[in-house]
Structure formats: C-alpha cells, structure tokens
CSV table of C-alpha atoms in Angstrom, one decimal:
chain,number,residue,atom,x,y,z
A,66,MET,CA,123.9,88.8,140.9
A,67,SER,CA,124.6,86.5,137.9
A,68,GLU,CA,128.2,85.3,137.2
A,69,LEU,CA,128.1,86.9,133.8
A,70,HIS,CA,127.0,90.2,135.3
A,71,ARG,CA,129.8,90.1,137.9
A,72,GLU,CA,132.4,89.2,135.2
A,73,PHE,CA,131.4,92.2,133.1
A,74,LEU,CA,131.7,94.5,136.1
A,75,LEU,CA,135.1,93.2,137.0
A,76,GLN,CA,136.2,93.7,133.4
A,77,ARG,CA,135.0,97.3,133.6
A,78,ASP,CA,137.0,97.9,136.9
A,79,PHE,CA,134.1,99.4,138.8
A,80,PRO,CA,134.6,99.9,142.5
A,81,PRO,CA,133.4,97.2,144.9
A,82,GLU,CA,130.5,99.2,146.3
A,83,LEU,CA,129.1,99.7,142.7
A,84,GLN,CA,129.5,96.0,141.9
A,85,GLU,CA,127.2,95.1,144.8
A,86,ASP,CA,124.5,97.7,144.0
A,87,ASP,CA,121.2,95.8,143.8
A,88,ARG,CA,120.1,98.1,141.0
A,89,LEU,CA,122.5,96.3,138.7
A,90,GLN,CA,120.3,93.2,138.6
A,91,PRO,CA,119.3,92.3,135.0
A,92,THR,CA,115.6,92.7,135.5
A,93,HIS,CA,115.4,96.0,133.8
A,94,ALA,CA,118.2,95.7,131.3
A,95,SER,CA,120.8,93.4,130.0
A,96,PRO,CA,123.4,91.7,132.2
A,97,SER,CA,125.9,94.2,131.0
A,98,ALA,CA,123.7,97.3,131.4
A,99,VAL,CA,124.8,100.0,133.9
A,100,CYS,CA,123.3,101.3,137.1
A,101,PRO,CA,121.5,104.6,137.5
A,102,GLY,CA,123.2,107.8,138.2
A,103,ASN,CA,126.8,106.6,138.7
A,104,LEU,CA,128.5,106.7,135.3
A,105,GLU,CA,128.5,110.4,134.8
A,106,THR,CA,131.6,110.5,137.0
A,107,LEU,CA,133.0,107.2,135.9
A,108,LEU,CA,132.8,107.5,132.1
A,109,GLN,CA,134.3,110.5,130.5
A,110,PRO,CA,133.7,111.8,128.0
A,111,CYS,CA,130.0,111.3,127.2
A,112,PRO,CA,129.1,107.7,126.2
A,113,LEU,CA,127.7,106.9,122.8
A,114,VAL,CA,124.5,104.8,122.6
A,115,VAL,CA,123.6,103.2,119.3
A,116,ASP,CA,120.2,101.8,118.1
A,117,LEU,CA,120.3,98.5,116.3
A,118,ASP,CA,117.4,97.9,113.8
A,119,GLY,CA,117.5,100.4,110.9
A,120,THR,CA,120.6,102.1,112.4
A,121,LEU,CA,123.6,99.9,113.0
A,122,LEU,CA,121.8,97.3,110.9
A,123,ARG,CA,120.2,98.1,107.6
A,124,SER,CA,117.5,95.6,108.5
A,125,ASP,CA,115.0,94.8,111.2
A,126,LEU,CA,115.5,91.7,113.3
A,127,LEU,CA,111.9,91.4,114.3
A,128,ILE,CA,110.8,91.1,110.7
A,129,GLU,CA,113.7,88.8,109.8
A,130,THR,CA,113.1,86.4,112.6
A,131,ALA,CA,109.3,86.3,112.0
A,132,PHE,CA,109.8,85.4,108.3
A,133,ALA,CA,112.6,83.0,109.2
A,134,GLU,CA,110.2,81.2,111.6
A,135,LEU,CA,107.4,81.1,109.0
A,136,GLY,CA,109.7,80.0,106.3
A,137,HIS,CA,110.9,76.9,108.3
A,138,ARG,CA,107.6,76.3,110.1
A,139,PRO,CA,104.6,77.9,108.2
A,140,TYR,CA,102.2,76.3,110.8
A,141,SER,CA,103.8,78.5,113.5
A,142,ALA,CA,101.7,81.5,112.3
A,143,VAL,CA,99.1,80.5,114.9
A,144,ASP,CA,101.8,80.5,117.7
A,145,LEU,CA,103.0,83.9,116.5
A,146,ALA,CA,99.5,85.3,116.7
A,147,LYS,CA,99.1,84.0,120.2
A,148,ALA,CA,102.5,85.4,121.3
A,149,LEU,CA,101.6,88.8,119.8
A,150,CYS,CA,98.4,88.9,122.0
A,151,GLY,CA,100.8,88.9,124.9
A,152,GLY,CA,102.5,92.0,123.6
A,153,LYS,CA,105.6,92.8,121.5
A,154,ALA,CA,108.0,91.7,124.2
A,155,CYS,CA,106.3,88.3,124.3
A,156,LEU,CA,106.4,88.0,120.5
A,157,LYS,CA,110.1,88.9,120.4
A,158,HIS,CA,110.9,86.4,123.1
A,159,HIS,CA,109.1,83.7,121.1
A,160,LEU,CA,111.2,84.6,118.1
A,161,SER,CA,114.5,85.0,120.0
A,162,GLN,CA,116.0,81.8,118.9
A,163,PRO,CA,115.7,81.9,115.1
A,164,VAL,CA,117.0,79.1,112.9
A,165,ASP,CA,120.4,79.7,111.3
A,166,PHE,CA,120.8,83.2,112.8
A,167,ASP,CA,124.3,84.3,112.2
A,168,PRO,CA,125.3,88.0,113.1
A,169,ALA,CA,128.3,87.7,110.7
A,170,PHE,CA,126.0,87.9,107.7
A,171,LEU,CA,123.9,90.8,108.8
A,172,PRO,CA,124.0,94.0,106.7
A,173,TYR,CA,125.9,96.5,109.0
A,174,ASP,CA,125.9,100.2,108.1
A,175,GLU,CA,129.5,101.3,107.5
A,176,GLU,CA,128.8,105.0,108.3
A,177,VAL,CA,127.5,104.1,111.7
A,178,LEU,CA,130.4,101.7,112.3
A,179,THR,CA,132.8,104.6,111.4
A,180,VAL,CA,131.2,106.8,114.0
A,181,ILE,CA,131.5,104.0,116.6
A,182,ARG,CA,135.1,103.4,115.9
A,183,ALA,CA,135.9,107.1,116.0
A,184,ALA,CA,134.2,107.3,119.4
A,185,ARG,CA,136.2,104.4,120.7
A,186,GLU,CA,139.4,106.1,119.6
A,187,GLN,CA,138.3,109.1,121.7
A,188,GLY,CA,138.1,106.8,124.7
A,189,ARG,CA,134.3,106.9,124.9
A,190,ALA,CA,132.2,104.1,126.1
A,191,ILE,CA,129.8,102.6,123.5
A,192,TYR,CA,126.5,101.0,124.3
A,193,LEU,CA,124.0,99.2,122.1
A,194,ALA,CA,120.3,99.9,122.8
A,195,SER,CA,117.7,98.0,120.9
A,196,ALA,CA,114.1,97.0,120.9
A,197,SER,CA,115.2,93.6,119.6
A,198,HIS,CA,115.4,90.7,122.1
A,199,GLU,CA,118.4,90.5,124.3
A,200,ARG,CA,119.5,87.1,122.9
A,201,LEU,CA,119.9,88.6,119.4
A,202,VAL,CA,121.4,91.9,120.7
A,203,SER,CA,124.0,90.1,122.8
A,204,ALA,CA,124.9,88.0,119.8
A,205,VAL,CA,125.5,91.1,117.6
A,206,ALA,CA,127.4,92.9,120.4
A,207,GLU,CA,129.6,89.8,120.9
A,208,TYR,CA,130.3,89.4,117.2
A,209,LEU,CA,131.3,93.1,116.7
A,210,GLY,CA,133.3,93.4,119.9
A,211,LEU,CA,132.8,97.2,119.9
A,212,PHE,CA,130.4,97.7,122.8
A,213,ASP,CA,130.9,98.1,126.6
A,214,GLY,CA,127.3,97.0,127.3
A,215,TRP,CA,123.8,96.8,125.8
A,216,PHE,CA,120.2,97.4,126.6
A,217,ALA,CA,117.5,95.2,125.0
A,218,THR,CA,114.0,93.7,125.2
A,219,ASN,CA,113.5,90.8,127.5
A,220,GLU,CA,110.5,88.4,128.0
A,221,THR,CA,108.4,91.1,129.8
A,222,THR,CA,109.7,94.5,128.7
A,223,ASN,CA,109.8,95.9,125.2
A,224,CYS,CA,112.9,98.2,125.2
A,225,ALA,CA,111.5,100.7,122.7
A,226,ALA,CA,110.6,104.4,122.6
A,227,ASP,CA,109.8,105.8,126.1
A,228,VAL,CA,110.9,102.6,127.8
A,229,LYS,CA,114.3,102.8,126.1
A,230,ALA,CA,114.6,106.5,127.0
A,231,GLU,CA,113.8,105.8,130.7
A,232,LYS,CA,116.5,103.1,130.8
A,233,LEU,CA,119.1,105.3,129.3
A,234,ILE,CA,118.2,108.2,131.6
A,235,ALA,CA,118.4,105.9,134.6
A,236,ALA,CA,121.9,104.8,133.5
A,237,PHE,CA,123.4,108.0,132.2
A,238,GLY,CA,121.1,110.9,133.3
A,239,LYS,CA,119.4,113.4,131.0
A,240,GLY,CA,121.8,114.8,128.5
A,241,GLY,CA,124.4,112.3,129.7
A,242,PHE,CA,124.7,110.4,126.4
A,243,ASP,CA,124.8,110.8,122.6
A,244,TYR,CA,122.4,108.7,120.6
A,245,ILE,CA,122.2,107.3,117.1
A,246,GLY,CA,118.8,106.4,115.8
A,247,ASN,CA,116.6,106.3,112.7
A,248,ASP,CA,112.9,106.1,113.3
A,249,VAL,CA,109.9,107.8,115.0
A,250,ALA,CA,110.4,105.4,118.0
A,251,ASP,CA,113.8,107.1,118.7
A,252,LEU,CA,112.3,110.5,119.2
A,253,PRO,CA,111.8,110.1,123.0
A,254,VAL,CA,115.4,109.0,123.3
A,255,TRP,CA,116.8,111.8,121.1
A,256,ARG,CA,114.9,114.3,123.3
A,257,HIS,CA,117.2,113.4,126.3
A,258,ALA,CA,120.4,113.0,124.4
A,259,ALA,CA,123.3,115.5,124.5
A,260,LYS,CA,123.8,115.1,120.8
A,261,SER,CA,121.5,113.3,118.3
A,262,TYR,CA,122.8,111.4,115.3
A,263,ALA,CA,120.2,110.4,112.7
A,264,ILE,CA,120.4,108.1,109.7
A,265,ARG,CA,117.7,106.9,107.2
A,266,THR,CA,115.1,109.1,108.8
A,267,SER,CA,111.9,110.0,106.9
A,268,ALA,CA,111.2,113.7,106.2
A,269,ALA,CA,108.5,113.7,108.9
A,270,VAL,CA,110.8,112.2,111.5
A,271,ALA,CA,113.6,114.6,110.5
A,272,LYS,CA,111.3,117.5,110.9
A,273,LYS,CA,110.1,116.5,114.4
A,274,LEU,CA,113.7,115.8,115.4
A,275,ALA,CA,114.8,119.3,114.3
A,276,ARG,CA,112.0,120.9,116.4
A,277,GLN,CA,112.9,119.0,119.6
A,278,CYS,CA,116.7,118.8,119.4
A,279,ALA,CA,119.2,121.6,118.7
A,280,ASN,CA,122.4,119.5,118.3
A,281,VAL,CA,121.5,117.1,115.4
A,282,GLN,CA,123.8,115.4,112.9
A,283,HIS,CA,122.4,113.5,109.9
A,284,LEU,CA,124.7,110.7,108.8
A,285,PRO,CA,124.9,110.2,105.0
A,286,TYR,CA,123.5,107.0,103.4
A,287,GLU,CA,122.6,105.8,100.0
A,288,LYS,CA,118.9,105.9,99.1
A,289,ALA,CA,117.3,103.2,97.1
A,290,THR,CA,117.0,104.2,93.4
A,291,TRP,CA,114.6,102.9,90.8
A,292,ARG,CA,117.3,100.5,89.7
A,293,THR,CA,117.4,99.1,93.2
A,294,TRP,CA,113.6,98.6,93.1
A,295,ALA,CA,113.9,97.1,89.7
A,296,ARG,CA,116.2,94.5,91.1
A,297,LEU,CA,113.9,93.8,94.0
A,298,LEU,CA,110.9,93.4,91.6
A,299,ARG,CA,113.1,91.4,89.3
A,300,LEU,CA,112.0,93.1,86.1
A,301,HIS,CA,114.5,91.0,84.2
A,302,GLN,CA,112.5,87.9,85.2
A,303,TYR,CA,109.4,89.2,83.3
A,304,VAL,CA,110.7,87.5,80.2
A,305,LYS,CA,109.5,84.2,81.7
A,306,ASN,CA,106.0,85.6,81.6
A,307,GLY,CA,106.3,85.8,77.8
A,308,LEU,CA,105.1,82.2,77.9
A,309,VAL,CA,101.6,83.5,78.0
A,310,PHE,CA,102.0,84.4,74.3
A,311,VAL,CA,102.7,80.8,73.3
A,312,PRO,CA,99.0,79.8,73.0
A,313,LEU,CA,98.3,82.9,71.0
A,314,LEU,CA,101.1,82.1,68.6
A,315,ILE,CA,100.3,78.4,68.2
A,316,SER,CA,96.5,79.0,67.8
A,317,GLN,CA,97.3,81.8,65.3
A,318,VAL,CA,94.4,83.9,66.6
A,319,PHE,CA,95.6,87.5,66.2
A,320,ASP,CA,92.4,89.4,66.6
A,321,THR,CA,92.5,92.6,68.7
A,322,GLN,CA,90.7,91.2,71.8
A,323,SER,CA,92.9,88.1,72.0
A,324,MET,CA,96.1,90.2,71.7
A,325,VAL,CA,94.9,92.7,74.3
A,326,ASN,CA,93.9,89.9,76.7
A,327,THR,CA,97.2,88.2,76.3
A,328,GLY,CA,99.0,91.5,77.0
A,329,LEU,CA,97.0,92.0,80.1
A,330,ALA,CA,97.7,88.5,81.2
A,331,PHE,CA,101.4,89.2,80.8
A,332,LEU,CA,101.1,92.3,83.0
A,333,ALA,CA,99.0,90.4,85.7
A,334,PHE,CA,101.6,87.6,85.9
A,335,SER,CA,104.4,90.1,86.1
A,336,LEU,CA,102.8,92.0,89.0
A,337,CYS,CA,101.9,88.8,90.9
A,338,ALA,CA,105.3,87.4,90.4
A,339,SER,CA,107.0,90.5,91.7
A,340,GLY,CA,104.9,90.4,94.8
A,341,VAL,CA,105.8,86.8,95.5
A,342,TYR,CA,109.5,87.4,94.6
A,343,ILE,CA,109.6,89.9,97.5
A,344,LEU,CA,107.9,87.5,99.8
A,345,ASN,CA,110.4,84.8,98.8
A,346,ASP,CA,113.3,87.2,99.5
A,347,LEU,CA,112.0,87.9,103.0
A,348,VAL,CA,111.8,84.2,103.8
A,349,ASP,CA,115.2,83.5,102.3
A,350,LEU,CA,117.2,86.4,103.9
A,351,GLN,CA,119.7,84.3,105.8
A,352,ASP,CA,120.2,81.8,103.0
A,353,ASP,CA,120.7,84.6,100.4
A,354,ARG,CA,123.3,86.3,102.5
A,355,GLY,CA,125.4,83.2,102.5
A,356,HIS,CA,125.0,82.7,98.8
A,357,ARG,CA,127.8,83.8,96.4
A,358,THR,CA,125.5,85.9,94.2
A,359,LYS,CA,122.1,86.2,96.0
A,360,CYS,CA,123.9,88.2,98.8
A,361,ARG,CA,123.6,91.2,96.5
A,362,ARG,CA,119.8,91.2,96.4
A,363,PRO,CA,118.4,94.5,97.8
A,364,LEU,CA,116.8,93.0,100.9
A,365,ALA,CA,119.7,90.7,101.7
A,366,CYS,CA,122.2,93.6,101.6
A,367,GLY,CA,119.9,96.1,103.2
A,368,ASP,CA,119.5,98.5,100.2
A,369,ILE,CA,115.7,98.6,100.7
A,370,PRO,CA,114.1,98.6,104.2
A,371,LEU,CA,112.2,95.4,105.0
A,372,SER,CA,109.1,97.4,106.0
A,373,ASP,CA,109.0,99.2,102.6
A,374,ALA,CA,109.2,95.8,100.9
A,375,ILE,CA,106.4,94.4,103.0
A,376,ALA,CA,104.2,97.4,102.2
A,377,VAL,CA,104.7,96.9,98.4
A,378,ILE,CA,103.6,93.2,98.4
A,379,PRO,CA,99.8,93.8,98.8
A,380,ILE,CA,99.9,96.7,96.4
A,381,LEU,CA,101.4,94.5,93.7
A,382,LEU,CA,99.0,91.6,94.4
A,383,LEU,CA,95.9,93.9,94.3
A,384,LEU,CA,97.0,95.4,91.0
A,385,ALA,CA,97.6,91.9,89.6
A,386,LEU,CA,94.0,90.9,90.6
A,387,ALA,CA,92.6,94.1,89.2
A,388,VAL,CA,94.3,93.5,85.8
A,389,ALA,CA,93.3,89.8,85.8
A,390,ILE,CA,89.6,90.7,86.3
A,391,MET,CA,89.9,92.7,83.0
A,392,VAL,CA,90.9,89.5,81.1
A,393,THR,CA,88.6,86.4,81.6
A,394,PRO,CA,87.1,84.6,84.7
A,395,GLY,CA,89.2,81.6,83.7
A,396,PHE,CA,92.4,83.6,83.7
A,397,VAL,CA,91.5,84.9,87.3
A,398,LEU,CA,91.3,81.3,88.4
A,399,VAL,CA,94.7,80.4,86.8
A,400,LEU,CA,96.4,83.4,88.3
A,401,ALA,CA,95.0,82.5,91.7
A,402,GLY,CA,96.3,79.0,91.3
A,403,TYR,CA,99.7,80.4,90.3
A,404,PHE,CA,99.8,82.6,93.4
A,405,VAL,CA,98.9,79.7,95.7
A,406,LEU,CA,101.5,77.4,94.1
A,407,THR,CA,104.3,80.0,94.1
A,408,THR,CA,103.5,81.0,97.7
A,409,GLY,CA,103.5,77.3,98.7
A,410,TYR,CA,106.9,77.1,97.0
A,411,SER,CA,108.3,80.0,99.0
A,412,PHE,CA,107.2,78.5,102.3
A,413,ILE,CA,107.2,74.7,101.8
A,414,PHE,CA,108.0,73.2,98.5
A,415,LYS,CA,111.5,74.7,98.0
A,416,ARG,CA,112.8,72.9,101.0
A,417,LYS,CA,111.6,69.5,99.7
A,418,MET,CA,113.9,67.5,97.4
A,419,ILE,CA,112.4,67.0,93.9
A,420,LEU,CA,109.1,68.5,94.9
A,421,ASP,CA,110.8,71.9,94.5
A,422,VAL,CA,111.8,71.4,90.9
A,423,VAL,CA,108.4,69.9,90.0
A,424,ALA,CA,106.8,73.0,91.5
A,425,LEU,CA,109.1,75.3,89.5
A,426,ALA,CA,108.3,73.4,86.3
A,427,SER,CA,104.6,73.7,87.1
A,428,LEU,CA,104.8,77.4,87.6
A,429,TYR,CA,106.3,77.8,84.1
A,430,THR,CA,103.6,75.6,82.6
A,431,MET,CA,100.8,77.6,84.4
A,432,ARG,CA,101.9,80.6,82.5
A,433,VAL,CA,101.1,78.8,79.3
A,434,ILE,CA,97.8,77.7,80.7
A,435,GLY,CA,97.1,81.3,81.7
A,436,GLY,CA,97.8,82.5,78.2
A,437,ALA,CA,95.3,79.9,76.9
A,438,ALA,CA,92.7,81.0,79.4
A,439,ALA,CA,93.2,84.6,78.3
A,440,ILE,CA,92.1,83.7,74.8
A,441,SER,CA,89.6,81.1,75.9
A,442,SER,CA,91.4,78.3,74.2
A,443,TRP,CA,92.6,75.1,76.0
A,444,PRO,CA,96.2,74.3,75.1
A,445,SER,CA,97.2,71.0,73.5
A,446,PRO,CA,98.2,68.2,75.9
A,447,TRP,CA,101.3,67.8,73.7
A,448,LEU,CA,102.3,71.4,74.5
A,449,LEU,CA,101.7,71.1,78.2
A,450,ALA,CA,103.7,67.8,78.4
A,451,PHE,CA,106.6,69.3,76.5
A,452,MET,CA,106.6,72.4,78.6
A,453,MET,CA,106.5,70.5,81.8
A,454,SER,CA,109.5,68.3,80.8
A,455,TRP,CA,111.4,71.1,79.4
A,456,PHE,CA,111.1,73.3,82.4
A,457,LEU,CA,111.7,70.4,84.8
A,458,SER,CA,115.0,70.0,83.1
A,459,LEU,CA,115.9,73.7,83.5
A,460,ALA,CA,114.8,73.6,87.2
A,461,LEU,CA,117.1,70.6,87.8
A,462,VAL,CA,119.9,72.5,86.0
A,463,LYS,CA,119.3,75.3,88.4
A,464,ARG,CA,119.8,73.0,91.4
A,465,TYR,CA,122.7,71.3,89.7
A,466,THR,CA,124.4,74.7,89.2
A,467,GLU,CA,123.9,75.6,92.8
A,468,LEU,CA,125.5,72.3,94.0
A,469,ILE,CA,128.4,72.7,91.6
A,470,GLY,CA,129.0,76.3,92.9
A,471,ARG,CA,129.0,75.2,96.5
A,472,ARG,CA,131.4,72.4,95.8
A,473,THR,CA,133.8,74.7,93.9
A,474,ALA,CA,133.7,77.3,96.7
A,475,ARG,CA,134.1,74.5,99.3
A,476,LEU,CA,131.0,75.6,101.1
A,477,PRO,CA,129.0,73.2,103.4
A,478,ASP,CA,125.6,71.8,102.3
A,479,THR,CA,123.0,74.5,102.6
A,480,LYS,CA,120.2,74.0,105.2
A,481,GLY,CA,117.7,75.9,103.0
A,482,ARG,CA,117.5,73.1,100.4
A,483,ASP,CA,117.1,69.4,100.7
A,484,TYR,CA,120.1,68.6,98.4
A,485,ARG,CA,123.6,67.6,99.2
A,486,LYS,CA,126.8,68.0,97.2
A,487,ALA,CA,126.9,64.2,97.0
A,488,ASP,CA,123.7,64.5,94.9
A,489,ILE,CA,125.5,66.4,92.0
A,490,GLY,CA,125.8,63.4,89.7
A,491,MET,CA,122.2,62.3,90.2
A,492,VAL,CA,120.7,65.8,89.8
A,493,GLY,CA,122.7,66.2,86.6
A,494,ALA,CA,121.4,62.9,85.3
A,495,LEU,CA,117.8,63.8,86.1
A,496,ALA,CA,118.3,67.2,84.3
A,497,ALA,CA,119.6,65.5,81.2
A,498,GLY,CA,116.8,62.9,81.3
A,499,ALA,CA,114.1,65.5,81.6
A,500,GLY,CA,115.6,67.5,78.7
A,501,MET,CA,115.8,64.5,76.4
A,502,ASN,CA,112.2,63.5,77.4
A,503,ALA,CA,111.0,66.9,76.3
A,504,LEU,CA,112.7,66.5,73.0
A,505,THR,CA,111.1,63.1,72.5
A,506,LEU,CA,107.7,64.6,73.2
A,507,PHE,CA,108.5,67.4,70.7
A,508,ALA,CA,109.3,64.8,68.0
A,509,LEU,CA,106.2,62.8,68.7
A,510,TYR,CA,104.1,65.9,68.5
A,511,ALA,CA,105.7,66.9,65.2
A,512,ALA,CA,104.6,63.5,63.8
A,513,SER,CA,101.1,63.6,65.2
A,514,ASP,CA,97.8,64.4,63.5
A,515,ASN,CA,97.4,67.3,65.9
A,516,ALA,CA,100.4,69.0,64.4
A,517,ARG,CA,99.0,68.5,60.9
A,518,ASP,CA,95.8,70.2,62.0
A,519,VAL,CA,97.6,73.3,63.4
A,520,TYR,CA,100.6,73.7,61.0
A,521,GLU,CA,100.6,73.9,57.2
A,522,ARG,CA,104.2,72.6,57.0
A,523,PRO,CA,104.6,70.3,60.1
A,524,GLY,CA,107.8,68.8,58.6
A,525,MET,CA,109.6,72.1,59.5
A,526,LEU,CA,109.2,71.2,63.2
A,527,TRP,CA,111.6,68.3,62.7
A,528,LEU,CA,114.3,70.9,62.0
A,529,ALA,CA,113.7,72.7,65.3
A,530,GLY,CA,114.2,69.5,67.3
A,531,PRO,CA,118.0,69.1,66.8
A,532,VAL,CA,118.5,72.8,67.5
A,533,LEU,CA,116.8,72.5,70.8
A,534,ALA,CA,118.8,69.4,71.5
A,535,CYS,CA,122.0,71.3,71.0
A,536,TRP,CA,120.9,74.0,73.3
A,537,ILE,CA,119.9,71.8,76.2
A,538,ALA,CA,123.1,69.8,75.8
A,539,ARG,CA,125.2,73.0,75.8
A,540,ILE,CA,123.4,74.2,79.0
A,541,LEU,CA,124.2,71.0,80.7
A,542,MET,CA,127.8,71.1,79.7
A,543,LEU,CA,128.3,74.7,80.9
A,544,ALA,CA,126.6,73.9,84.2
A,545,HIS,CA,128.9,70.9,84.6
A,546,ARG,CA,131.9,73.2,84.1
A,547,GLY,CA,130.6,75.7,86.6
A,548,GLN,CA,130.1,78.4,83.9
A,549,MET,CA,126.3,78.6,84.2
A,550,HIS,CA,124.3,81.5,85.8
A,551,ASP,CA,122.3,80.5,88.9
A,552,ASP,CA,119.1,80.8,86.8
A,553,PRO,CA,119.3,79.1,83.3
A,554,VAL,CA,116.5,81.3,82.0
A,555,VAL,CA,118.5,84.4,82.9
A,556,PHE,CA,121.5,82.9,81.4
A,557,ALA,CA,119.6,82.2,78.1
A,558,ILE,CA,118.5,85.9,78.0
A,559,ARG,CA,122.1,87.2,78.3
A,560,ASP,CA,124.0,84.5,76.4
A,561,LYS,CA,124.4,85.4,72.7
A,562,VAL,CA,124.7,81.7,71.6
A,563,SER,CA,121.5,80.8,73.4
A,564,LEU,CA,119.6,83.7,71.9
A,565,ALA,CA,120.8,82.8,68.4
A,566,THR,CA,120.0,79.1,68.9
A,567,LEU,CA,116.5,79.7,70.3
A,568,ALA,CA,115.9,82.2,67.5
A,569,VAL,CA,116.7,79.7,64.8
A,570,ALA,CA,114.4,77.1,66.5
A,571,GLY,CA,111.7,79.8,66.7
A,572,LEU,CA,112.1,80.5,63.0
A,573,PHE,CA,111.6,76.8,62.1
A,574,VAL,CA,108.4,76.8,64.1
A,575,PHE,CA,107.3,80.1,62.4
A,576,PHE,CA,107.9,78.7,58.9
A,577,ALA,CA,105.9,75.6,59.9
A,578,MET,CA,102.8,77.7,60.4
C-alpha cells in the first residue's frame, strides 16, 4: 500500500482491518478511492459522486490538453495519433502533464458547486469521478478541497461509462450513491444511482435518462445565446475584412460583377476567419483565462462547450471554400494562403518574437490581395508596401498594449508570447517606426507617377497624410498611457475620434479620385 493511500485512510479514520484490505490498492482507482462493499455502513447518509468534464467543469480536459499540446508542440500530432492507437486511456496518460495547467483558472460550474457545498453541510461524503486522467483529477480535487476521494482514468483503464459505473458499484453498491453527470456516457452510472442529477444534457440524453431513472433532478444552467456565438465567431472583427474593398475603390471599377465578387470575397474571408478564430481560442485556453479581458471569451469561460466549437470549425471552412469557388480561381489560392498563414500563426508564429507581428501584418495585407484577386486586378506595390508597414505598426501596438497591461497589473511575463515586460520601450519604438515608415511610403506614392495615373487630383492625397499621422500618433500615446483596447482595430471601430479622423482621411482620398 502506498504512503499516500495509507495517509488518506488514516485521515478518514477507517478501522485497521479496512486499512489493510488488499482491495484498496490503487490499481483499479485512485489512491483515495474506496474499497468494495464497506462504505454503506461507514458513510451515512448516501455519498454524492460528481462527474468532472461538462459537469463540475464547463469544459473538457481531454480537448483542452490535446490543443495545449498541439499549440506548444505542433509536431506532437504524430505522437498523439500513436497514443490514440493504444486506446483513450493511453492518449489521456500521454496528455496528463499539460504545459501551464492550472486548476485555479478552470471554469467551474457554480450550480454544481452549490449542490456539493450543500451536501457537505449535510455531512455527506463527496467523491469526484472522471474519465480524465488521475493526475488532472487529483489536481482539481486538491485545489477545490471539497472531496473525500476521487476515481479517474489511469494509464491502462479509461474510467468512463460502464467502467466508471462498475467502480462506483464496487465502492458503494447499487443505489448506494447519488450522481451528477451531463452526457450520454453518464447513463450507465445514472442507472445505478439512488438519485440522478443532470446538467447541460441534450434533449436525447434527457429523454433516455427519464426512461431509466425515476428520481432525476435537472440543475439549471445558462444556454449559449446567439450573442454568445457572435462573440465566439467574433463578428465585430469582420470589419477587418472590409480591406477586400480597397482594390475595388482604388481601381474605381464599379461594374456589377466586380462588386458581387468583392462582396463574396468579404463573406469568404469572414467565414474562414471565424473558423480560425475558434481554432486559435482552443489553442489559447489557458493563456486567455489568465488574461484581464480575454478570460471572458466564450470558450475560456465555458459559455460554449468545446465539442460544439470544434464541430463548427469544418462547417465554417467548407462554407468559406464554397463561397470562394464562386469568385475566381486566383481568389481561392489567396484564401488558401490566408488559411495556411493564419493557422500557422495560431500554432507557431504567435509564440515567436517579431515573427508574430509580421504574420499579423501579412494577414491584413492578404485581405487586400484577395480583394484584388476577386476583381482580377493586381494591386499597386505602393499600396501593398503601405499596408504592410501600417498594419505592422498596429500589430506592434497590440503587443505594446499587452505588455503595458501586464506591467500595470503587476502580472508576470506570459509564457504564451516571446515578449517580456522589459521589452516595452523597444516594442513601442518599433511600432512608432513602422507607423512613420507607412506615412513616408504614402507621401512617396502621392508624389509618384502611379498616383497621377490613378487619381485626377493626386494633390489631395497630401492632405490625408497629416491626418493619418495624427491618428497613429494618438494611438501610440493612448497605448503608452494604458488607455488602449487590446486590439487597436477594435479600438478604432469604437472610438469616436478615430472614426472621425479616418473618415476625414477617407474623404481626402475620395476627392482625389
């Protein structure tokens, strides 16, 4: 018998003969699991057993740990596939030591916690029973400090469905425990529980549960609304995809086909971006939960089940492809390149200093290239150079703002980004330099022969330059003061001064045509 096992039993004040029972060895359950058939007389009233994933947690640790592993080591996909060939227990064991796993930041369900605390006040024993690996389950149980023991998956046995039911029956007997669960895998356990608690069950599972169990209580929970899904899809970010209209406006080609193609290009970029936003949120769950604003994202706080989010990704990407095919072959290639780059950003580039902001600037520029491909017109090199420098500046402002926020909140350096608080001055200088470089390129373009070929009154472009200079300078000053939104583009959409400033610059460009 392990020392941890013996210590737990001594804390529970079991009699000596029960402490030495060979059936208490941790080969079939956790070191704090209980022996068969003895607790009915020792624990009164009936113990409460709580499921973890989807019940106590508004999340799924298998999905979380898998994406955390892929996010830090994308090449580990091959190792995960090999582990899965050995069964779910083998896969969970492989993922049982995730990077940066902290149970303090997990989204716990308050309604389930209320039931647990009420049971403890009644003197009932509380046990955690999960299909997640024992290393993760024990960490959660230790953090909450509400449980008398736990059952979990180990290297060889996946503690789910019938296996979990058999373990609980062996420990408490049929009808010797109450159980809180949420999914179809909990039906075999509910079948043998004295009372069944259910939360976040689908209509099909609820119907089956009602047929097999007489004593059922459904716990209340908030369902995801369309507003929640809108936040997950980041509909407000679609304004960035308006860059596809820039080539149409500059080329001044307003025939029906070009306008329809550009509109379809906008839709395709939006659908593709939403799919990758969800993928990025899955990879960034732990980092987002420790962030001052990103912790409110639907996946980070558990407002939308991770499995539902995963199911939506291929739907969005297939719709994006279907729309892209309706535009031009060239646009399909641009959108494919955008998907590859943004996926690479989610898994690799965003953890690499400087490379991350270059990737972000490139993603903005690719929207302009996509708009040009939609109308079969190659954009001016001047335009692409300006866009690249301009959005490189905004990407650096984004990182600058994050560092300022961490310094103000006295938070440690994040492990999800390759920047340190000591880099604040340099990042701010790079942001200012990129912004001024963009304005220089704009001025050179206004004086070029290319501008004279496109615009009737190119001199009006000179008036737009100082306006843009004021805007980028104001953005930098607000970021320095800690008054900037995490995303400068989102800030520009919501800030009245920014909207007015950019509108004036846009008018000068319009009058130059």
